[in-house]
Coordinates of C-alpha atoms in Angstrom, one line a residue:
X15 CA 41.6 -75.6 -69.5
X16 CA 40.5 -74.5 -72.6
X17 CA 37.1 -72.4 -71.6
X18 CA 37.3 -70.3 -68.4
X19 CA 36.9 -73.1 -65.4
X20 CA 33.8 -70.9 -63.7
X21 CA 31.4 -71.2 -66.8
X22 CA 32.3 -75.2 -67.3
X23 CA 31.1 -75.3 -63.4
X24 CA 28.6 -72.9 -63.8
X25 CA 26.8 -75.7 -66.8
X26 CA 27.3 -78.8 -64.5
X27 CA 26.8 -77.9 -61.1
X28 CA 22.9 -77.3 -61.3
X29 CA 22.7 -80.5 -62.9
X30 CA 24.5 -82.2 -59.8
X31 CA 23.0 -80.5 -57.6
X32 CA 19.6 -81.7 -59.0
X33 CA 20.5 -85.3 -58.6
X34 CA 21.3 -84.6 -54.9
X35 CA 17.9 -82.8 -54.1
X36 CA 16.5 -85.9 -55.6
X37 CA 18.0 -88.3 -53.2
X38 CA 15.8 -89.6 -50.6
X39 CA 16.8 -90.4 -47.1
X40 CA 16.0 -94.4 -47.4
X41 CA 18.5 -94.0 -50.5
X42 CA 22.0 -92.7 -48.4
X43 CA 22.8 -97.1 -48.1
X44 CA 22.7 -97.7 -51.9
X45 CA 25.9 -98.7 -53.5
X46 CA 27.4 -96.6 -56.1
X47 CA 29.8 -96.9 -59.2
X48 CA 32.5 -95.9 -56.7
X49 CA 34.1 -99.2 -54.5
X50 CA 34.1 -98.9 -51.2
X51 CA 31.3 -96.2 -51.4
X52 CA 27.5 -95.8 -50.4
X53 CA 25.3 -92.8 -51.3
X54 CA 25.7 -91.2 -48.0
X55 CA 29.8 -91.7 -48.3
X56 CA 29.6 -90.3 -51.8
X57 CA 27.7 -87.1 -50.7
X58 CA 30.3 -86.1 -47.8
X59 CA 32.9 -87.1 -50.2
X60 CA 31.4 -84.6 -52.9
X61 CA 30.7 -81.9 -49.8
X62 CA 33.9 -81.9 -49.0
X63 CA 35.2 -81.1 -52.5
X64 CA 33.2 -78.2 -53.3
X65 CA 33.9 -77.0 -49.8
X66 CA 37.9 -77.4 -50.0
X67 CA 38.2 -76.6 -53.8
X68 CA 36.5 -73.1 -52.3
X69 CA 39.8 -72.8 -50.5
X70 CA 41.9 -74.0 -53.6
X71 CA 40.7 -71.8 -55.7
X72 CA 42.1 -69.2 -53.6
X73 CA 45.4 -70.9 -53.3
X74 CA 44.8 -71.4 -49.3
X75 CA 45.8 -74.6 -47.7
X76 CA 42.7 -77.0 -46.8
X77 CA 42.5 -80.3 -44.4
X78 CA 41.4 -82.9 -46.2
X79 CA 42.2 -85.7 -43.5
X80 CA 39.2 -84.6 -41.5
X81 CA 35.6 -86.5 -42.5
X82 CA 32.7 -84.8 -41.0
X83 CA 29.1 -85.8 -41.9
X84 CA 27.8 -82.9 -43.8
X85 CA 24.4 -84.9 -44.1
X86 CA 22.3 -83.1 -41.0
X87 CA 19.7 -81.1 -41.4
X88 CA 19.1 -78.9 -44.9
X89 CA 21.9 -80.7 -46.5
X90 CA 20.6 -80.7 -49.8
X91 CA 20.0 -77.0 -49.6
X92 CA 23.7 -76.5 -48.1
X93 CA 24.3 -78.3 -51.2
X94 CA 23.5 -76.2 -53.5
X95 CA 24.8 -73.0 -51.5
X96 CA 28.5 -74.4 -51.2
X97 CA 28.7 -75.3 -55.2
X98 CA 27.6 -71.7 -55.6
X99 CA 30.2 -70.7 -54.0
X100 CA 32.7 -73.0 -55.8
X101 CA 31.6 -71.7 -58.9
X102 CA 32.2 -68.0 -58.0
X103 CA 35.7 -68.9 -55.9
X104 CA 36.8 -70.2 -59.7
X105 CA 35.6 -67.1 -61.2
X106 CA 38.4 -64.5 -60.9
X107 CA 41.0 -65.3 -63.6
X108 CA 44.0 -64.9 -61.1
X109 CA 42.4 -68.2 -59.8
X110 CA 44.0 -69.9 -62.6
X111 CA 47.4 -68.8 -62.6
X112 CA 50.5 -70.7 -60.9
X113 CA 50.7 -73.8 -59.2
X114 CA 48.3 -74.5 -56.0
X115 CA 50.7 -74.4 -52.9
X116 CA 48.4 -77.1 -51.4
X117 CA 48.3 -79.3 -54.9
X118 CA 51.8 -78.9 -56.2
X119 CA 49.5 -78.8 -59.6
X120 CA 48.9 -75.9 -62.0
X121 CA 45.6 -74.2 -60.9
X122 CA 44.1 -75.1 -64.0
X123 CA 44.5 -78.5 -63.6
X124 CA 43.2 -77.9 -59.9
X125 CA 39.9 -76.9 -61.1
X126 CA 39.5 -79.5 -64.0
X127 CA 39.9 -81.8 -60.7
X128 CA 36.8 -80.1 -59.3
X129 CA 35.2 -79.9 -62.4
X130 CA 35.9 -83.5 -63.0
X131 CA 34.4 -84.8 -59.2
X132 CA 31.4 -82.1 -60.0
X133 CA 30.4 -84.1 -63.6
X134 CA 31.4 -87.8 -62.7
X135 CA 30.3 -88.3 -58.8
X136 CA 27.0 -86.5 -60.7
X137 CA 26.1 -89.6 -62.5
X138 CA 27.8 -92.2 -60.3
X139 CA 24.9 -90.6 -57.8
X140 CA 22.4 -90.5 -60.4
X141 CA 23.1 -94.1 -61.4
X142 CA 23.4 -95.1 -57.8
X143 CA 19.2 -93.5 -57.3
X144 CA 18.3 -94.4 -60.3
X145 CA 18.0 -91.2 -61.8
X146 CA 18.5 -89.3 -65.0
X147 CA 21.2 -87.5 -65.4
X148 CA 22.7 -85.6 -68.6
X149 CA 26.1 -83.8 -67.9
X150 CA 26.8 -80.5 -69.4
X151 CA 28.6 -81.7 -72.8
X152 CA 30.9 -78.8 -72.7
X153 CA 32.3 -80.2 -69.1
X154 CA 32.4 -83.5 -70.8
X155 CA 34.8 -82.2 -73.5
X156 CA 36.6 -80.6 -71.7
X157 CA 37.5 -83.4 -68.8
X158 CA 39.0 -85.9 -71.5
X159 CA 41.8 -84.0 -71.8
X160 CA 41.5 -83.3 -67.9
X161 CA 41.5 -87.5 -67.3
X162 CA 44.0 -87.9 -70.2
X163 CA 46.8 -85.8 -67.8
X164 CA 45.9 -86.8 -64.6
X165 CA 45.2 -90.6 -65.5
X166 CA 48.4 -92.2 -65.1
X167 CA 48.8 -90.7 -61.5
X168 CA 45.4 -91.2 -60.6
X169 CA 45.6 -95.0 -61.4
X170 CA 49.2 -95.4 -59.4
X171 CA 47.6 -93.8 -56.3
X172 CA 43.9 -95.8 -56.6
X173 CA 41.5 -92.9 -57.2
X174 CA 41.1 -94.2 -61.0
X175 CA 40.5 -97.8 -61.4
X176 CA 42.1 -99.1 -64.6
X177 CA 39.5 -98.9 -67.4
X178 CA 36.9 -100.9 -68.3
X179 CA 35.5 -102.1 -71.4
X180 CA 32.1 -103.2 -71.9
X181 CA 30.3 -105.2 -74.5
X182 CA 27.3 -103.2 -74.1
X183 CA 28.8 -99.9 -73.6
X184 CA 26.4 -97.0 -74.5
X185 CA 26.3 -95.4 -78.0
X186 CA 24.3 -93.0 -77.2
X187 CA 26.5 -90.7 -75.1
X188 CA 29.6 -91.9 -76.1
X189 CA 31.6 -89.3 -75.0
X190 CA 30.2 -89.6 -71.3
X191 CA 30.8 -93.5 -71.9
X192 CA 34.2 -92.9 -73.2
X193 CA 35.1 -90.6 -69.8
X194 CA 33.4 -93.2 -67.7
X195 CA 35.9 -96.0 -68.9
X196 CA 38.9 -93.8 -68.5
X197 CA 38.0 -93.4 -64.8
X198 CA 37.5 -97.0 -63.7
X199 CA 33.8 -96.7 -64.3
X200 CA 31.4 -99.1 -65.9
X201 CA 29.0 -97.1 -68.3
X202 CA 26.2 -99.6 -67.9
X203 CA 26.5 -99.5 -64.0
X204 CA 25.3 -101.8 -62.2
X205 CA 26.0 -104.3 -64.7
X206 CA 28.7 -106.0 -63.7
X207 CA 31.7 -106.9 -66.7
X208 CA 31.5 -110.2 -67.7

């Protein structure tokens, strides 16, 4: 990554965490962008990331096979704490150096992974509670090259769907359309493609 990973998480995690403490409780069954998904799935999904790319940051293993519900009490607040604490486990540059034991991926590309869930679950929950949402252009930048490498392999192993084109795909972000695509998203969501 071309800017240090810390400061690119630093500019988009307030703005995710601000679409989570503005998800209501009758909101956790709403579909989202992401198949298979509901709010409430999406949430633990994106707990669990900020929580285990803690522990990648600092090359330690993590258990990503276990799927607790981090949705009880204060979890918006608990929220907000734990992407803290992603942003500061990212911000020693050692964290950045060598390939993850866990990963078998450079760190670099390792945090551009968390930096990637961070800025895109953002919007597919923003999209998904129908609210606004503006990601950090700086993250934005940087992710395309962050997609571009990890595409091909994300595709093969289903956590990219293949992209999508859409007649009425926005203009007036195109960079965040053109990100959206790449992952398997529809920019215009919940329009379906025609």
């Amino acid at each position: 990554m071309t800017t240090q990973t810390s400061d690119l998480l630093a500019a988009a995690a307030p703005r995710t965490v601000d679409v989570v403490r503005g998800i209501s409780d009758d909101q956790l069954d709403l579909p989202t962008p992401c198949r298979d998904y509901v709010v409430r799935d999406l949430l633990n999904h994106l707990f669990e990331v900020v929580v285990n790319f803690q522990g990648l940051a600092a090359k330690r293993p993590v258990e990503w096979a276990e799927k607790p519900d981090h949705l009880g009490e204060g979890w918006r607040d608990r929220f907000e704490v734990e992407t803290d604490r992603l942003v500061a486990a990212w911000s020693h540059p050692s964290t950045l150096e060598g390939v993850s034991p866990g990963m078998g991926l450079p760190q670099t590309v390792v945090g551009g992974m968390a930096l990637l869930d961070l800025t895109v679950h953002g919007w597919d929950l923003a999209v998904a509670t129908d609210q606004p949402y503006q990601p950090a252009p700086e993250a934005v930048a940087e992710l395309h090259g962050v997609v571009e490498q990890l595409g091909p392999t994300a595709r093969k192993m289903g956590v990219f769907a293949d992209p999508v084109t859409h007649p009425t795909t926005p203009t007036d972000r195109p960079d965040l359309a053109h990100l959206l695509i790449q992952t398997g998203r529809i920019p215009t969501w919940p329009t379906p493609t025609p």
